[in-house]
Amino acid sequence: MTFSSTTRLANGVPDLAYKHGLKRNLISRLLTLIAGLFSGIAVLPLIAVLIYVLIKGGQKISFTLFTELPPPPGLEGGGIGNAIIGSFVVTIIAALIAIPVGVGGGIFLAEYSRGGRFAQFIRFGTNVLSGVPSIIAGVFIYGTIVTSRLLFGNAYSATAGGMALSILMLPTVIKTTDEGLKLVSDDLRRGALGIGASKFVTVVRITLPTAFTPIATGVVLSIARAAGETAPLIFTALFSPFWSEGIDGIFNPIATLSVLIYNFAIMPYEAQNELAWAASFVLVLFILVMNLFARWLGQFANK
């Protein structure tokens, strides 16, 4: 046996100690440095955005920012309280629609489909839907719900906005549910069926609780994505400078953080521009917290 580029000791045993001067080691260190440099460049935009938003929007954070309405154009003061509440309302509506449908679709694919053509079509459609631009979802709901006034005669509304966002959430929820259930050992299914449990009971009592962590991670990531979308809400929820009016408010236009940022950022008034930066800070912080929470949940899936 020969050992290329390796010296031997006096007793004939090859010397496997790391040698800094070898050409292959120099090339390895160079390529490692280049890979690390490219990784840093890839993360640099995220760091730059976070720092810039923190500097521009963090200085505007105050108690009134979360409790007051936006001021009329040209006036000082005010806050983004209605937009914060509106974002939560629209996101909750989207979650109430997307989570049951998405989890149900994932259960069908993983537990009942048996890999048929219909299941392959659903998986293909889910992959395609995940790549569809978000504005298409907004235009779809605009054409089918808003213009037709199907929601009790109302046009723009928080419910329509939630429907648009739910379309964007569905692919993530379906795929994570499908993949999460595939990770469950078949021995658990056979054991439950062997003691007389039905397929439904096995799914509800065994497989779903076992796959809860990856499914919850996917749900959190989908909520984080939906919360930051703007284009679908411009066509569906529109915007409102007022507080949401109780339960009836979900059938009327509603303010959201993303649309507020868009509207105020293009205004020629400094007060509105500052509120746009403050809203950006709040929205980025919310999305960051949701992603960190998803990573925290993901740790339990690996244990």
mmCIF file of N, CA and C in Angstrom, residues 51-133:
data_model
loop_
_atom_site.group_PDB
_atom_site.id
_atom_site.type_symbol
_atom_site.label_atom_id
_atom_site.label_comp_id
_atom_site.label_asym_id
_atom_site.label_seq_id
_atom_site.Cartn_x
_atom_site.Cartn_y
_atom_site.Cartn_z
ATOM 1 N N ILE A 51 -30.204 45.948 10.454
ATOM 2 C CA ILE A 51 -29.536 47.091 11.090
ATOM 3 C C ILE A 51 -30.163 48.400 10.625
ATOM 4 N N TYR A 52 -30.409 48.507 9.317
ATOM 5 C CA TYR A 52 -30.958 49.757 8.783
ATOM 6 C C TYR A 52 -32.368 50.011 9.303
ATOM 7 N N VAL A 53 -33.195 48.959 9.318
ATOM 8 C CA VAL A 53 -34.558 49.112 9.838
ATOM 9 C C VAL A 53 -34.525 49.417 11.331
ATOM 10 N N LEU A 54 -33.579 48.804 12.053
ATOM 11 C CA LEU A 54 -33.456 49.077 13.486
ATOM 12 C C LEU A 54 -33.090 50.530 13.744
ATOM 13 N N ILE A 55 -32.174 51.055 12.938
ATOM 14 C CA ILE A 55 -31.745 52.443 13.123
ATOM 15 C C ILE A 55 -32.857 53.420 12.740
ATOM 16 N N LYS A 56 -33.497 53.175 11.601
ATOM 17 C CA LYS A 56 -34.509 54.107 11.097
ATOM 18 C C LYS A 56 -35.843 53.986 11.822
ATOM 19 N N GLY A 57 -36.225 52.762 12.180
ATOM 20 C CA GLY A 57 -37.532 52.579 12.789
ATOM 21 C C GLY A 57 -37.514 52.442 14.290
ATOM 22 N N GLY A 58 -36.385 51.978 14.855
ATOM 23 C CA GLY A 58 -36.328 51.766 16.300
ATOM 24 C C GLY A 58 -36.433 53.037 17.106
ATOM 25 N N GLN A 59 -35.940 54.139 16.571
ATOM 26 C CA GLN A 59 -35.974 55.400 17.314
ATOM 27 C C GLN A 59 -37.376 55.990 17.420
ATOM 28 N N LYS A 60 -38.301 55.475 16.626
ATOM 29 C CA LYS A 60 -39.676 55.973 16.660
ATOM 30 C C LYS A 60 -40.566 55.155 17.596
ATOM 31 N N ILE A 61 -40.047 54.066 18.144
ATOM 32 C CA ILE A 61 -40.851 53.190 18.994
ATOM 33 C C ILE A 61 -41.231 53.918 20.284
ATOM 34 N N SER A 62 -42.505 53.899 20.590
ATOM 35 C CA SER A 62 -43.030 54.522 21.812
ATOM 36 C C SER A 62 -44.373 53.875 22.134
ATOM 37 N N PHE A 63 -44.914 54.220 23.281
ATOM 38 C CA PHE A 63 -46.198 53.663 23.691
ATOM 39 C C PHE A 63 -47.315 54.144 22.777
ATOM 40 N N THR A 64 -47.276 55.415 22.377
ATOM 41 C CA THR A 64 -48.329 55.957 21.519
ATOM 42 C C THR A 64 -48.319 55.316 20.132
ATOM 43 N N LEU A 65 -47.172 54.815 19.712
ATOM 44 C CA LEU A 65 -47.099 54.176 18.405
ATOM 45 C C LEU A 65 -48.039 52.983 18.321
ATOM 46 N N PHE A 66 -48.240 52.300 19.436
ATOM 47 C CA PHE A 66 -49.064 51.090 19.446
ATOM 48 C C PHE A 66 -50.507 51.363 19.853
ATOM 49 N N THR A 67 -50.822 52.575 20.254
ATOM 50 C CA THR A 67 -52.154 52.839 20.803
ATOM 51 C C THR A 67 -52.943 53.908 20.049
ATOM 52 N N GLU A 68 -52.324 54.613 19.117
ATOM 53 C CA GLU A 68 -53.006 55.699 18.416
ATOM 54 C C GLU A 68 -53.162 55.400 16.934
ATOM 55 N N LEU A 69 -54.069 56.165 16.313
ATOM 56 C CA LEU A 69 -54.299 56.044 14.886
ATOM 57 C C LEU A 69 -53.276 56.863 14.106
ATOM 58 N N PRO A 70 -53.066 56.535 12.834
ATOM 59 C CA PRO A 70 -52.161 57.354 12.019
ATOM 60 C C PRO A 70 -52.712 58.758 11.853
ATOM 61 N N PRO A 71 -51.860 59.763 11.829
ATOM 62 C CA PRO A 71 -52.331 61.148 11.677
ATOM 63 C C PRO A 71 -52.741 61.424 10.238
ATOM 64 N N PRO A 72 -53.562 62.432 10.012
ATOM 65 C CA PRO A 72 -53.863 62.841 8.627
ATOM 66 C C PRO A 72 -52.595 63.291 7.916
ATOM 67 N N PRO A 73 -52.577 63.246 6.609
ATOM 68 C CA PRO A 73 -51.379 63.634 5.868
ATOM 69 C C PRO A 73 -50.917 65.049 6.222
ATOM 70 N N GLY A 74 -49.648 65.173 6.538
ATOM 71 C CA GLY A 74 -49.056 66.458 6.843
ATOM 72 C C GLY A 74 -48.979 66.792 8.313
ATOM 73 N N LEU A 75 -49.681 66.021 9.169
ATOM 74 C CA LEU A 75 -49.669 66.289 10.598
ATOM 75 C C LEU A 75 -48.689 65.362 11.306
ATOM 76 N N GLU A 76 -48.241 65.804 12.491
ATOM 77 C CA GLU A 76 -47.265 65.042 13.275
ATOM 78 C C GLU A 76 -47.975 64.099 14.246
ATOM 79 N N GLY A 77 -47.176 63.243 14.914
ATOM 80 C CA GLY A 77 -47.683 62.371 15.962
ATOM 81 C C GLY A 77 -48.406 61.162 15.397
ATOM 82 N N GLY A 78 -49.264 60.592 16.245
ATOM 83 C CA GLY A 78 -50.034 59.431 15.842
ATOM 84 C C GLY A 78 -49.264 58.132 15.987
ATOM 85 N N GLY A 79 -49.905 57.064 15.577
ATOM 86 C CA GLY A 79 -49.293 55.739 15.697
ATOM 87 C C GLY A 79 -49.823 54.801 14.641
ATOM 88 N N ILE A 80 -49.609 53.519 14.872
ATOM 89 C CA ILE A 80 -50.001 52.482 13.900
ATOM 90 C C ILE A 80 -50.819 51.395 14.588
ATOM 91 N N GLY A 81 -51.530 51.759 15.636
ATOM 92 C CA GLY A 81 -52.278 50.767 16.411
ATOM 93 C C GLY A 81 -53.294 50.008 15.586
ATOM 94 N N ASN A 82 -54.020 50.717 14.718
ATOM 95 C CA ASN A 82 -55.028 50.030 13.909
ATOM 96 C C ASN A 82 -54.401 49.061 12.920
ATOM 97 N N ALA A 83 -53.213 49.413 12.398
ATOM 98 C CA ALA A 83 -52.546 48.521 11.440
ATOM 99 C C ALA A 83 -52.029 47.254 12.128
ATOM 100 N N ILE A 84 -51.550 47.391 13.349
ATOM 101 C CA ILE A 84 -51.079 46.215 14.089
ATOM 102 C C ILE A 84 -52.236 45.258 14.348
ATOM 103 N N ILE A 85 -53.355 45.811 14.819
ATOM 104 C CA ILE A 85 -54.528 44.970 15.067
ATOM 105 C C ILE A 85 -55.026 44.359 13.766
ATOM 106 N N GLY A 86 -55.045 45.162 12.699
ATOM 107 C CA GLY A 86 -55.510 44.664 11.408
ATOM 108 C C GLY A 86 -54.653 43.530 10.873
ATOM 109 N N SER A 87 -53.341 43.634 11.052
ATOM 110 C CA SER A 87 -52.456 42.562 10.603
ATOM 111 C C SER A 87 -52.746 41.266 11.345
ATOM 112 N N PHE A 88 -52.974 41.374 12.660
ATOM 113 C CA PHE A 88 -53.311 40.177 13.432
ATOM 114 C C PHE A 88 -54.647 39.594 12.984
ATOM 115 N N VAL A 89 -55.622 40.456 12.727
ATOM 116 C CA VAL A 89 -56.949 39.976 12.320
ATOM 117 C C VAL A 89 -56.872 39.240 10.986
ATOM 118 N N VAL A 90 -56.216 39.864 10.003
ATOM 119 C CA VAL A 90 -56.123 39.247 8.674
ATOM 120 C C VAL A 90 -55.323 37.947 8.731
ATOM 121 N N THR A 91 -54.244 37.939 9.504
ATOM 122 C CA THR A 91 -53.425 36.729 9.606
ATOM 123 C C THR A 91 -54.187 35.604 10.308
ATOM 124 N N ILE A 92 -54.960 35.934 11.321
ATOM 125 C CA ILE A 92 -55.755 34.917 12.010
ATOM 126 C C ILE A 92 -56.815 34.332 11.082
ATOM 127 N N ILE A 93 -57.463 35.193 10.298
ATOM 128 C CA ILE A 93 -58.454 34.697 9.333
ATOM 129 C C ILE A 93 -57.791 33.754 8.334
ATOM 130 N N ALA A 94 -56.616 34.150 7.846
ATOM 131 C CA ALA A 94 -55.892 33.293 6.897
ATOM 132 C C ALA A 94 -55.520 31.961 7.536
ATOM 133 N N ALA A 95 -55.083 32.001 8.794
ATOM 134 C CA ALA A 95 -54.703 30.764 9.480
ATOM 135 C C ALA A 95 -55.911 29.862 9.703
ATOM 136 N N LEU A 96 -57.053 30.449 10.042
ATOM 137 C CA LEU A 96 -58.263 29.650 10.261
ATOM 138 C C LEU A 96 -58.718 28.946 8.990
ATOM 139 N N ILE A 97 -58.396 29.520 7.837
ATOM 140 C CA ILE A 97 -58.751 28.891 6.570
ATOM 141 C C ILE A 97 -57.690 27.889 6.132
ATOM 142 N N ALA A 98 -56.421 28.309 6.206
ATOM 143 C CA ALA A 98 -55.336 27.511 5.619
ATOM 144 C C ALA A 98 -54.952 26.308 6.469
ATOM 145 N N ILE A 99 -54.972 26.439 7.789
ATOM 146 C CA ILE A 99 -54.490 25.339 8.634
ATOM 147 C C ILE A 99 -55.385 24.098 8.523
ATOM 148 N N PRO A 100 -56.707 24.212 8.686
ATOM 149 C CA PRO A 100 -57.518 22.986 8.536
ATOM 150 C C PRO A 100 -57.417 22.377 7.136
ATOM 151 N N VAL A 101 -57.473 23.227 6.104
ATOM 152 C CA VAL A 101 -57.403 22.705 4.738
ATOM 153 C C VAL A 101 -56.026 22.112 4.458
ATOM 154 N N GLY A 102 -54.971 22.829 4.860
ATOM 155 C CA GLY A 102 -53.617 22.357 4.606
ATOM 156 C C GLY A 102 -53.275 21.091 5.359
ATOM 157 N N VAL A 103 -53.637 21.036 6.634
ATOM 158 C CA VAL A 103 -53.373 19.827 7.419
ATOM 159 C C VAL A 103 -54.201 18.660 6.891
ATOM 160 N N GLY A 104 -55.451 18.924 6.527
ATOM 161 C CA GLY A 104 -56.273 17.862 5.951
ATOM 162 C C GLY A 104 -55.706 17.350 4.638
ATOM 163 N N GLY A 105 -55.217 18.264 3.797
ATOM 164 C CA GLY A 105 -54.609 17.839 2.544
ATOM 165 C C GLY A 105 -53.354 17.025 2.770
ATOM 166 N N GLY A 106 -52.535 17.439 3.741
ATOM 167 C CA GLY A 106 -51.331 16.684 4.058
ATOM 168 C C GLY A 106 -51.646 15.301 4.601
ATOM 169 N N ILE A 107 -52.698 15.204 5.426
ATOM 170 C CA ILE A 107 -53.111 13.895 5.959
ATOM 171 C C ILE A 107 -53.557 12.975 4.827
ATOM 172 N N PHE A 108 -54.314 13.521 3.884
ATOM 173 C CA PHE A 108 -54.769 12.704 2.756
ATOM 174 C C PHE A 108 -53.582 12.183 1.951
ATOM 175 N N LEU A 109 -52.613 13.057 1.679
ATOM 176 C CA LEU A 109 -51.461 12.650 0.871
ATOM 177 C C LEU A 109 -50.626 11.587 1.577
ATOM 178 N N ALA A 110 -50.435 11.755 2.884
ATOM 179 C CA ALA A 110 -49.538 10.856 3.612
ATOM 180 C C ALA A 110 -50.218 9.569 4.070
ATOM 181 N N GLU A 111 -51.504 9.621 4.361
ATOM 182 C CA GLU A 111 -52.164 8.479 4.998
ATOM 183 C C GLU A 111 -53.159 7.741 4.110
ATOM 184 N N TYR A 112 -53.781 8.426 3.157
ATOM 185 C CA TYR A 112 -54.879 7.804 2.429
ATOM 186 C C TYR A 112 -54.648 7.686 0.922
ATOM 187 N N SER A 113 -53.735 8.459 0.361
ATOM 188 C CA SER A 113 -53.639 8.524 -1.100
ATOM 189 C C SER A 113 -52.974 7.308 -1.719
ATOM 190 N N ARG A 114 -52.007 6.686 -0.994
ATOM 191 C CA ARG A 114 -51.268 5.514 -1.478
ATOM 192 C C ARG A 114 -50.488 5.807 -2.771
ATOM 193 N N GLY A 115 -50.112 7.059 -2.963
ATOM 194 C CA GLY A 115 -49.255 7.422 -4.086
ATOM 195 C C GLY A 115 -49.907 7.341 -5.444
ATOM 196 N N GLY A 116 -51.210 7.500 -5.528
ATOM 197 C CA GLY A 116 -51.907 7.441 -6.804
ATOM 198 C C GLY A 116 -51.675 8.677 -7.655
ATOM 199 N N ARG A 117 -52.295 8.666 -8.829
ATOM 200 C CA ARG A 117 -52.127 9.794 -9.747
ATOM 201 C C ARG A 117 -52.715 11.081 -9.190
ATOM 202 N N PHE A 118 -53.832 10.945 -8.491
ATOM 203 C CA PHE A 118 -54.444 12.139 -7.909
ATOM 204 C C PHE A 118 -53.522 12.759 -6.864
ATOM 205 N N ALA A 119 -52.867 11.921 -6.067
ATOM 206 C CA ALA A 119 -51.918 12.431 -5.067
ATOM 207 C C ALA A 119 -50.726 13.085 -5.744
ATOM 208 N N GLN A 120 -50.242 12.498 -6.835
ATOM 209 C CA GLN A 120 -49.144 13.107 -7.568
ATOM 210 C C GLN A 120 -49.552 14.458 -8.147
ATOM 211 N N PHE A 121 -50.783 14.539 -8.617
ATOM 212 C CA PHE A 121 -51.290 15.816 -9.132
ATOM 213 C C PHE A 121 -51.356 16.863 -8.027
ATOM 214 N N ILE A 122 -51.818 16.455 -6.828
ATOM 215 C CA ILE A 122 -51.907 17.384 -5.708
ATOM 216 C C ILE A 122 -50.511 17.876 -5.310
ATOM 217 N N ARG A 123 -49.552 16.984 -5.242
ATOM 218 C CA ARG A 123 -48.180 17.376 -4.886
ATOM 219 C C ARG A 123 -47.595 18.318 -5.941
ATOM 220 N N PHE A 124 -47.839 18.009 -7.208
ATOM 221 C CA PHE A 124 -47.351 18.875 -8.273
ATOM 222 C C PHE A 124 -48.015 20.255 -8.192
ATOM 223 N N GLY A 125 -49.329 20.261 -7.982
ATOM 224 C CA GLY A 125 -50.030 21.536 -7.865
ATOM 225 C C GLY A 125 -49.571 22.341 -6.667
ATOM 226 N N THR A 126 -49.266 21.666 -5.570
ATOM 227 C CA THR A 126 -48.769 22.361 -4.384
ATOM 228 C C THR A 126 -47.416 23.009 -4.653
ATOM 229 N N ASN A 127 -46.549 22.298 -5.343
ATOM 230 C CA ASN A 127 -45.243 22.859 -5.681
ATOM 231 C C ASN A 127 -45.379 24.063 -6.606
ATOM 232 N N VAL A 128 -46.297 23.974 -7.565
ATOM 233 C CA VAL A 128 -46.515 25.095 -8.473
ATOM 234 C C VAL A 128 -47.094 26.287 -7.723
ATOM 235 N N LEU A 129 -48.052 26.024 -6.832
ATOM 236 C CA LEU A 129 -48.695 27.095 -6.077
ATOM 237 C C LEU A 129 -47.712 27.822 -5.176
ATOM 238 N N SER A 130 -46.743 27.084 -4.643
ATOM 239 C CA SER A 130 -45.754 27.725 -3.774
ATOM 240 C C SER A 130 -44.875 28.721 -4.529
ATOM 241 N N GLY A 131 -44.791 28.577 -5.860
ATOM 242 C CA GLY A 131 -43.991 29.492 -6.650
ATOM 243 C C GLY A 131 -44.778 30.578 -7.344
ATOM 244 N N VAL A 132 -46.092 30.589 -7.177
ATOM 245 C CA VAL A 132 -46.929 31.610 -7.812
ATOM 246 C C VAL A 132 -46.716 32.952 -7.116
ATOM 247 N N PRO A 133 -46.519 34.042 -7.849
ATOM 248 C CA PRO A 133 -46.365 35.359 -7.209
ATOM 249 C C PRO A 133 -47.573 35.702 -6.342
#
